[in-house]
């Protein structure tokens, strides 16, 4: 309606519109060109007056000019977070509390600082340690407790003192471990190496080693759990009080109100006593049971969420709680009894349960039995939710429950001896307490994958003990009838409570306990792996002066191998890790003998020679990327030898014995792809250069290089250190990474002046005690602005560190003459270059002065110069300090409470900041092998099955390639069990074939493995990996796989080794034979699909559905591939060949081959004389028809199930059915060596020429019958039968195969190559199924000459011509889809003259092929019957008769 409302114009007394005056100072808005006034008015109504907006903005602009732009307005939140520039980050930076403490307190809240709270927490921590909360802290036996009342290897008082230092004094863990040793000495023990005492290196003057302070970190973790527990308990207490008050206002029944009050008081007592998150969960469960959430009134303005009401709540509201309370002892009373608190016995009600229940029947619960059932449920739930009962059952369950595993049907097939889950396949009743490593995580994963079944249960004995305990306190001893009736109800309640509620919940909790324990173990292993990487010192020059600080780090030449794009790259780093020069060499590793390539290689060698001569590296580090690096190492050594030989004067003494060491490229590759590398090396655009820089820097300073990737993006988490880390989440990993980095960084120290000059060395600063990424970044900016620092006091004054943070950090920050300060003459205190904390400077000066005075040269003055001189004196003469007895000195100066500190001072005065990291060692041969090969001990082991590709075949061996690039050698004697027929291995294997083999042995020094694929070895367990099986591992022999499981296992194995192809076509799918058959099973006959072939990536298979249950497979050979390029191998070939026909792509195959073939197939299936069914069924149908028409010759067409792709012409002349075979081709039907475009012409020809004689040289019926497989694969026939089948052409020419031939992977090595395996029967003239080889002896592949002109009729000529005895292949200008084009006649039932399983027809000088069907002296050829009389009375015409009167049954 707004469109109809208009403003009335103002008019004067004459009715003329009044013109309003425009206020002064307001400019008229000039309408935008092309914009109508109505549009402007509409925009103004929507968005307001633009002039007013501009005016308001101009007024506020002046006042906003002086305001700083907020970062939140300029940058995305993620950017501010990564750069630590949010308001919260500013608050953390400014607060004088160690940064990591502040981060922790954000989630836990501020810790209590009073003495009683700390004492209570200390006792709780001791209790947790005794209960096994930290698995690697052992509980001492009762006989070894001695003075330790708690039975732990650590002192409770030390724990309390640690909490005071940590919470009250705000001291970080590294500071406590280094400077408060006397106050918590038992916490610094190494429990994994108890023989290595804490101070033995001090007393023996040995160099200390880095220590991972696991106990302190464990205490910090328990401290965090305690604080979170108290925080949750406080929050729940407030919630429970509020919820109880709300409930009390809603209840008016005094009895119910009193019961609620008792329940509430019980819950609050339980909450106060709860000592773990799990116990708090129990209390919360009980409270929510009796006071369900969501039933109180909702505050105004809040939305009410739908709540699912429990059955207990429904029954309770119906008043059945009164019945539930009559069953006997309450759940709380039972819990107290189980806690060994004796209570008075209860008295059984006088009424029977039914009498009590009858008082509570209602419309909803109309019978006493229904009331009792509901009340029993309430009582059982109350028992199962009682915290004290759950605690009792939990303790009993965790202590005595056992785990058993067994494989599922799939697991039995999938899990072999090398499988990840092989060690957990069969476990029998393993106690929970025996799970110590990551075994449970494997069980959990295997269960998720549905490979094993897991049961966790109490043994019968322990379960009965629990039930007896409950019965003792819940079942009445009275013998009255009512008591017995009540006891029956109580037993039902206990059964429900235990088996329906308690035990299932305990099993779930046990799973959680096991997962937590296993995860803790994995974290520890992850930490150990990281520790082994970062606790290694820099590479040390050989015979170099380690006290020379300037050149302590070596000059490194780092080399990263490149495939050509990018090229192999050399980077020269100075002793500070800065890039000096870069060299690219693209031809250094060429192995070609081409003159041009040799010249390019020589040029690169000369460039490398000059590069090394100019820069004189101390060490060369080569990234172990792949096997090419071994040859690259040889090339570099060749350059070094040439350099020393030709220019000995130009080579410095540092290069004598120059080493080339392999370096792991896993971390450098992370650095290469990280953003921090682009920020640190902006001038280096190529990633391979950044990778080489990281490779060299890791050799110079592993700690700094790892710390570089610990920035805000946490790239370090992608560094794969252990095979177990997939079970960890990023938060767990970053926590352990921080632990390791903090411990190593603070014990190694950080040279501040050197880091100021070289930014990458600042990376560990965030792990210094008291600091963190925010405070470290702020301090770094301040230090870089200053340029250098000369005294530790400047951290407090010049660089604005808070006092508490300064105290925590300063002892680990090294101030010495390095970087820009090296050339300065400004005084630097010698103590600032030691680990001695400024708080102990006076103590150190006193000790030095006393030693100085003891020497007799000391000055009596105590001024600063004298003290400094004393320190210089003892630094220059360390022998005086080494002879100092610290304990005697401490007792003489009343410093017994500083003995540990004095030991540290003595050591630091001898040599400040001595490197405690373990010395770098070159990789061992095994380490080099696994680095270069990319394999591990798990992935490459003797006996393990691997997939290989044949690269080169020689007479006595085959050179293969593993997936990792390693070389595998398969010797002739390891190829087959029967070697009699294998003259040369090249007869059986060809380049590109794929094999499944076992690793026979590993030659690590040559980076190659020896393989075996003999069937006997493949099936044996001789080479199987010997697992250290669990003592509880027990295989149940009764569950071993049966024959059906073995078949499934073969299919699974074929699927496992299935290689998908990179082919995009609507008719192509990456599926196996079985999957193809399943895919086509519900399709119409004639449907087809292309799929990968088992022979390898140079073959495809066309699978065609002939009829229901009958499928044929046609091999397609691909050409035009680059065999050495795996990508080219996986793509479709440039040419496709089926027999002698060549196609350009799959579309052409469909148009020219498949579509015509399917047309003829459907023509046959729809023909009026076609009969579905097996051959025997068709025979019976014809016999019946013959009985009805005895004067006619009946005939029909049918499917040949034995040989898919072939049809059977069956006819009966008198009594016995006779069979002839018809081949299916794209051009039509082949019958008696002639091609017919349609079936009618074929039938007409057959009727006219049925009496034509066949070739006399055909084999006898007995011989043919011996060759013909009589069982159909479709009805359980042997695989050999289908191998013998084919739709034309020889087997090697791509014959059609039946469904049981092309199973993508067979268990025998020969079949994995895609070629028939003739080894099992030891006769090359025989098929594996036992049939004679259709193409005769010799090593020929049965192709023959296909000559149709010569018709040899004797065996001598047959052998002389080299033709196959039974015929080899049809070649008549057409590509056959049948191996049986020369149709034969069966002369007697069950004995057929079959035209050849490997391609029928003539070959060489023998045109007869499988021709003939006559036996004995019968020369009649096709017309032969059981007797001459039968032939004479057959009713067949002579050819002159017309078809209409020749006795045929129908047309």
Coordinates of N, CA, C and O in Angstrom, one line a residue, residues 761-871:
X761 N 70.2 -18.9 14.1 CA 70.6 -19.4 15.4 C 69.7 -19.0 16.5 O 69.9 -19.4 17.6
X762 N 68.8 -18.0 16.2 CA 67.9 -17.5 17.3 C 66.8 -18.5 17.5 O 66.0 -18.4 18.5
X763 N 66.6 -19.5 16.7 CA 65.4 -20.4 16.7 C 65.2 -21.0 18.1 O 64.1 -21.1 18.6
X764 N 66.3 -21.5 18.8 CA 66.1 -22.2 20.1 C 65.7 -21.2 21.2 O 65.4 -21.7 22.3
X765 N 65.8 -19.9 21.0 CA 65.6 -18.9 22.1 C 64.2 -19.1 22.7 O 64.1 -18.9 24.0
X766 N 63.2 -19.5 22.0 CA 61.9 -19.7 22.6 C 61.8 -20.8 23.6 O 60.9 -20.8 24.4
X767 N 62.8 -21.7 23.6 CA 62.8 -22.8 24.5 C 63.7 -22.6 25.8 O 63.8 -23.4 26.6
X768 N 64.3 -21.4 25.8 CA 65.0 -21.0 27.0 C 64.1 -20.9 28.2 O 62.9 -20.4 28.1
X769 N 64.5 -21.3 29.4 CA 63.7 -21.3 30.6 C 63.1 -19.9 30.8 O 63.8 -18.9 30.7
X770 N 61.8 -19.8 31.1 CA 61.2 -18.6 31.4 C 60.6 -17.9 30.2 O 59.7 -17.1 30.2
X771 N 61.2 -18.2 29.0 CA 60.7 -17.6 27.8 C 59.7 -18.5 27.0 O 59.4 -19.6 27.5
X772 N 59.3 -18.0 25.9 CA 58.4 -18.7 25.0 C 58.4 -18.0 23.7 O 59.2 -17.1 23.5
X773 N 57.6 -18.4 22.8 CA 57.7 -17.8 21.4 C 57.4 -16.2 21.5 O 58.0 -15.5 20.7
X774 N 56.5 -15.8 22.4 CA 56.2 -14.4 22.4 C 57.3 -13.6 23.1 O 57.8 -12.6 22.5
X775 N 57.8 -14.0 24.2 CA 58.8 -13.3 24.9 C 60.1 -13.4 24.2 O 60.9 -12.4 24.1
X776 N 60.4 -14.5 23.5 CA 61.6 -14.7 22.7 C 61.6 -13.8 21.5 O 62.7 -13.2 21.2
X777 N 60.5 -13.7 20.8 CA 60.4 -12.8 19.7 C 60.7 -11.3 20.1 O 61.4 -10.6 19.4
X778 N 60.1 -10.9 21.2 CA 60.3 -9.5 21.7 C 61.8 -9.3 22.0 O 62.4 -8.3 21.7
X779 N 62.4 -10.3 22.8 CA 63.8 -10.2 23.1 C 64.7 -10.2 21.9 O 65.6 -9.4 21.9
X780 N 64.3 -11.0 20.9 CA 65.2 -11.0 19.7 C 65.2 -9.7 19.0 O 66.2 -9.2 18.6
X781 N 64.0 -9.1 18.9 CA 63.9 -7.8 18.2 C 64.8 -6.7 19.0 O 65.5 -5.9 18.4
X782 N 64.7 -6.8 20.3 CA 65.5 -5.8 21.1 C 67.0 -6.1 20.9 O 67.8 -5.1 20.8
X783 N 67.4 -7.3 20.9 CA 68.8 -7.7 20.8 C 69.4 -7.3 19.4 O 70.5 -6.7 19.3
X784 N 68.6 -7.5 18.4 CA 69.0 -7.2 17.0 C 69.2 -5.7 16.9 O 70.1 -5.2 16.2
X785 N 68.3 -4.9 17.5 CA 68.4 -3.5 17.4 C 69.7 -3.0 18.2 O 70.4 -2.1 17.7
X786 N 70.0 -3.7 19.2 CA 71.2 -3.3 20.0 C 72.5 -3.7 19.3 O 73.6 -3.1 19.4
X787 N 72.5 -4.8 18.5 CA 73.7 -5.2 17.8 C 74.5 -6.2 18.5 O 75.1 -7.1 17.9
X788 N 74.7 -6.0 19.8 CA 75.5 -6.9 20.6 C 75.2 -6.7 22.1 O 74.5 -5.7 22.4
X789 N 75.6 -7.6 22.9 CA 75.4 -7.5 24.4 C 76.7 -7.9 25.0 O 77.4 -8.8 24.6
X790 N 77.0 -7.2 26.2 CA 78.3 -7.4 26.8 C 78.2 -7.9 28.2 O 79.3 -8.2 28.8
X791 N 77.1 -7.8 28.8 CA 76.9 -8.3 30.1 C 75.5 -8.8 30.3 O 74.5 -8.4 29.7
X792 N 75.3 -9.8 31.2 CA 74.0 -10.4 31.4 C 73.1 -9.5 32.0 O 71.8 -9.6 31.9
X793 N 73.6 -8.5 32.7 CA 72.7 -7.5 33.4 C 71.8 -6.7 32.4 O 70.8 -6.2 32.8
X794 N 72.4 -6.6 31.2 CA 71.6 -5.9 30.2 C 70.3 -6.5 29.8 O 69.4 -5.8 29.4
X795 N 70.2 -7.8 30.0 CA 68.9 -8.4 29.8 C 67.8 -7.8 30.7 O 66.7 -7.7 30.3
X796 N 68.2 -7.5 31.9 CA 67.2 -6.9 32.8 C 67.0 -5.4 32.6 O 65.9 -5.0 32.7
X797 N 68.1 -4.7 32.3 CA 68.0 -3.3 32.2 C 67.7 -2.8 30.8 O 66.7 -2.1 30.5
X798 N 68.5 -3.2 29.8 CA 68.3 -2.7 28.4 C 67.2 -3.4 27.6 O 66.6 -2.8 26.8
X799 N 67.0 -4.7 27.9 CA 66.1 -5.5 27.1 C 64.8 -5.8 27.8 O 64.0 -6.7 27.3
X800 N 64.6 -5.2 28.9 CA 63.2 -5.2 29.6 C 62.7 -6.5 30.0 O 61.5 -6.8 29.9
X801 N 63.6 -7.5 30.3 CA 63.1 -8.7 30.9 C 62.6 -8.5 32.3 O 63.3 -7.8 33.1
X802 N 61.5 -9.1 32.6 CA 61.0 -9.0 34.0 C 62.0 -9.7 34.9 O 62.7 -10.6 34.5
X803 N 61.9 -9.4 36.2 CA 62.8 -10.0 37.2 C 62.7 -11.5 37.3 O 63.7 -12.2 37.3
X804 N 61.5 -12.0 37.3 CA 61.3 -13.5 37.5 C 61.7 -14.2 36.2 O 62.4 -15.2 36.2
X805 N 61.4 -13.6 35.0 CA 61.8 -14.2 33.8 C 63.3 -14.1 33.6 O 63.9 -15.1 33.2
X806 N 63.9 -13.0 34.0 CA 65.4 -12.9 34.0 C 66.0 -14.0 34.8 O 67.0 -14.6 34.4
X807 N 65.5 -14.2 36.0 CA 66.1 -15.2 36.9 C 66.1 -16.5 36.3 O 67.0 -17.3 36.3
X808 N 64.9 -16.9 35.6 CA 64.8 -18.2 35.0 C 65.7 -18.3 33.8 O 66.2 -19.4 33.5
X809 N 65.9 -17.3 33.0 CA 66.5 -17.4 31.7 C 68.0 -17.1 31.7 O 68.8 -17.8 30.9
X810 N 68.5 -16.2 32.5 CA 69.8 -15.7 32.3 C 71.0 -16.7 32.4 O 72.0 -16.6 31.7
X811 N 70.8 -17.7 33.2 CA 71.9 -18.7 33.3 C 72.1 -19.5 32.1 O 73.2 -20.1 32.0
X812 N 71.2 -19.5 31.2 CA 71.3 -20.3 30.0 C 71.7 -19.5 28.8 O 71.8 -20.1 27.7
X813 N 71.8 -18.2 28.9 CA 72.1 -17.3 27.9 C 73.6 -17.0 27.9 O 74.1 -16.4 28.9
X814 N 74.3 -17.3 26.9 CA 75.8 -17.2 26.9 C 76.2 -15.9 26.3 O 75.8 -15.5 25.2
X815 N 77.0 -15.1 27.1 CA 77.5 -13.8 26.6 C 79.0 -13.9 26.5 O 79.7 -14.1 27.5
X816 N 79.5 -13.9 25.2 CA 80.9 -14.0 25.0 C 81.3 -13.2 23.8 O 80.4 -12.6 23.1
X817 N 82.6 -13.2 23.5 CA 83.1 -12.4 22.3 C 82.8 -13.3 21.0 O 83.7 -14.1 20.6
X818 N 81.7 -13.0 20.4 CA 81.4 -13.7 19.2 C 80.5 -12.8 18.4 O 80.0 -11.8 18.9
X819 N 80.3 -13.1 17.1 CA 79.5 -12.2 16.3 C 80.1 -10.8 16.2 O 81.3 -10.7 16.0
X820 N 79.3 -9.8 16.3 CA 79.8 -8.4 16.3 C 80.6 -8.0 17.5 O 81.4 -7.1 17.4
X821 N 80.4 -8.7 18.6 CA 81.2 -8.4 19.8 C 82.6 -8.9 19.8 O 83.4 -8.6 20.6
X822 N 82.9 -9.8 18.8 CA 84.2 -10.3 18.7 C 85.3 -9.3 18.5 O 86.4 -9.4 19.0
X823 N 85.0 -8.2 17.8 CA 85.9 -7.2 17.5 C 85.9 -6.0 18.5 O 86.6 -5.1 18.3
X824 N 85.1 -6.1 19.5 CA 84.9 -5.0 20.5 C 85.9 -5.2 21.6 O 86.3 -6.3 21.9
X825 N 86.4 -4.1 22.1 CA 87.3 -4.1 23.2 C 86.6 -4.0 24.6 O 87.3 -3.9 25.6
X826 N 85.3 -3.9 24.6 CA 84.6 -3.7 25.8 C 84.7 -5.0 26.7 O 84.7 -6.1 26.2
X827 N 84.7 -4.7 28.0 CA 85.0 -5.8 29.0 C 83.7 -6.7 29.0 O 82.6 -6.3 29.0
X828 N 84.0 -8.0 29.1 CA 83.0 -9.0 29.2 C 83.4 -9.9 30.4 O 84.5 -10.5 30.4
X829 N 82.5 -10.0 31.3 CA 82.8 -10.9 32.5 C 82.9 -12.3 32.1 O 82.1 -12.9 31.4
X830 N 84.0 -13.0 32.6 CA 84.2 -14.3 32.2 C 83.1 -15.3 32.7 O 82.8 -16.3 32.1
X831 N 82.5 -14.9 33.8 CA 81.4 -15.7 34.4 C 80.2 -15.7 33.5 O 79.3 -16.6 33.6
X832 N 80.0 -14.6 32.7 CA 78.9 -14.6 31.8 C 79.0 -15.6 30.7 O 78.0 -15.8 29.9
X833 N 80.2 -16.2 30.5 CA 80.4 -17.2 29.5 C 80.4 -18.6 30.1 O 81.1 -19.5 29.7
X834 N 79.7 -18.7 31.3 CA 79.5 -20.0 31.9 C 78.1 -20.3 32.3 O 77.2 -19.4 32.2
X835 N 77.8 -21.5 32.7 CA 76.4 -21.8 33.1 C 76.2 -21.4 34.6 O 75.1 -21.6 35.1
X836 N 77.1 -20.7 35.2 CA 77.0 -20.3 36.6 C 75.9 -19.1 36.6 O 76.0 -18.2 35.8
X837 N 75.0 -19.3 37.5 CA 73.9 -18.3 37.5 C 74.4 -17.0 38.2 O 75.2 -17.1 39.2
X838 N 74.0 -15.8 37.8 CA 74.4 -14.6 38.5 C 74.2 -14.6 40.0 O 75.0 -14.0 40.8
X839 N 73.2 -15.4 40.5 CA 73.0 -15.5 42.0 C 74.1 -16.2 42.7 O 74.3 -16.1 43.9
X840 N 74.9 -17.0 41.9 CA 76.0 -17.7 42.5 C 77.4 -17.1 42.1 O 78.4 -17.8 42.3
X841 N 77.4 -15.9 41.5 CA 78.7 -15.3 41.1 C 79.5 -15.1 42.3 O 80.8 -15.4 42.3
X842 N 79.0 -14.7 43.4 CA 79.8 -14.5 44.6 C 80.4 -15.8 45.1 O 81.6 -15.8 45.5
X843 N 79.6 -16.8 45.1 CA 80.1 -18.1 45.5 C 81.2 -18.6 44.6 O 82.2 -19.1 45.1
X844 N 81.1 -18.4 43.3 CA 82.1 -18.7 42.3 C 83.4 -17.9 42.6 O 84.5 -18.4 42.5
X845 N 83.2 -16.6 42.8 CA 84.3 -15.8 43.0 C 85.1 -16.2 44.3 O 86.3 -16.2 44.4
X846 N 84.3 -16.5 45.3 CA 84.9 -17.0 46.6 C 85.7 -18.3 46.4 O 86.9 -18.4 46.8
X847 N 85.1 -19.2 45.6 CA 85.9 -20.4 45.4 C 87.1 -20.2 44.6 O 88.2 -20.7 44.9
X848 N 87.0 -19.3 43.5 CA 88.2 -19.0 42.7 C 89.3 -18.3 43.5 O 90.5 -18.6 43.4
X849 N 88.8 -17.4 44.4 CA 89.8 -16.7 45.3 C 90.5 -17.6 46.2 O 91.7 -17.5 46.4
X850 N 89.7 -18.6 46.8 CA 90.3 -19.5 47.7 C 91.3 -20.4 47.0 O 92.4 -20.7 47.5
X851 N 91.0 -20.8 45.8 CA 92.0 -21.6 45.0 C 93.2 -20.8 44.6 O 94.3 -21.2 44.7
X852 N 92.9 -19.5 44.3 CA 94.0 -18.6 43.9 C 94.9 -18.4 45.1 O 96.2 -18.4 45.0
X853 N 94.3 -18.2 46.3 CA 95.1 -18.0 47.5 C 95.9 -19.3 47.9 O 97.0 -19.2 48.4
X854 N 95.2 -20.4 47.7 CA 95.9 -21.7 48.0 C 97.1 -21.9 47.2 O 98.1 -22.5 47.6
X855 N 97.1 -21.3 45.9 CA 98.3 -21.4 45.1 C 99.5 -20.5 45.6 O 100.6 -20.7 45.1
X856 N 99.2 -19.6 46.5 CA 100.2 -18.8 47.0 C 100.5 -17.5 46.3 O 101.4 -16.7 46.7
X857 N 99.8 -17.3 45.2 CA 100.1 -16.1 44.4 C 99.0 -15.1 44.5 O 98.9 -14.1 43.8
X858 N 98.0 -15.4 45.4 CA 96.9 -14.6 45.5 C 97.1 -13.3 46.2 O 98.1 -13.1 47.0
X859 N 96.2 -12.3 46.0 CA 96.3 -11.0 46.7 C 95.3 -11.0 47.8 O 94.2 -11.5 47.6
X860 N 95.6 -10.4 48.9 CA 94.7 -10.4 50.1 C 93.5 -9.5 49.8 O 92.5 -9.6 50.6
X861 N 93.6 -8.7 48.8 CA 92.4 -7.8 48.6 C 91.2 -8.6 48.1 O 91.4 -9.5 47.3
X862 N 90.1 -8.0 48.4 CA 88.8 -8.6 47.9 C 88.1 -7.7 46.9 O 86.9 -7.8 46.7
X863 N 88.9 -6.8 46.3 CA 88.2 -5.9 45.3 C 87.9 -6.6 44.1 O 88.3 -7.8 43.8
X864 N 87.1 -5.9 43.2 CA 86.7 -6.6 42.0 C 87.8 -7.1 41.1 O 87.7 -8.1 40.5
X865 N 88.8 -6.3 41.0 CA 90.0 -6.6 40.1 C 90.6 -7.9 40.6 O 91.0 -8.8 39.8
X866 N 90.7 -8.0 41.9 CA 91.4 -9.2 42.5 C 90.5 -10.4 42.2 O 91.0 -11.5 41.9
X867 N 89.2 -10.3 42.4 CA 88.3 -11.4 42.1 C 88.4 -11.8 40.7 O 88.4 -13.0 40.3
X868 N 88.4 -10.8 39.8 CA 88.4 -11.1 38.4 C 89.8 -11.8 38.0 O 89.8 -12.7 37.2
X869 N 90.8 -11.3 38.6 CA 92.1 -12.0 38.4 C 92.1 -13.4 38.9 O 92.7 -14.3 38.3
X870 N 91.4 -13.7 40.0 CA 91.4 -15.0 40.5 C 90.6 -15.9 39.6 O 91.0 -17.1 39.3
X871 N 89.6 -15.4 39.0 CA 88.8 -16.2 38.1 C 89.6 -16.5 36.8 O 89.7 -17.6 36.3

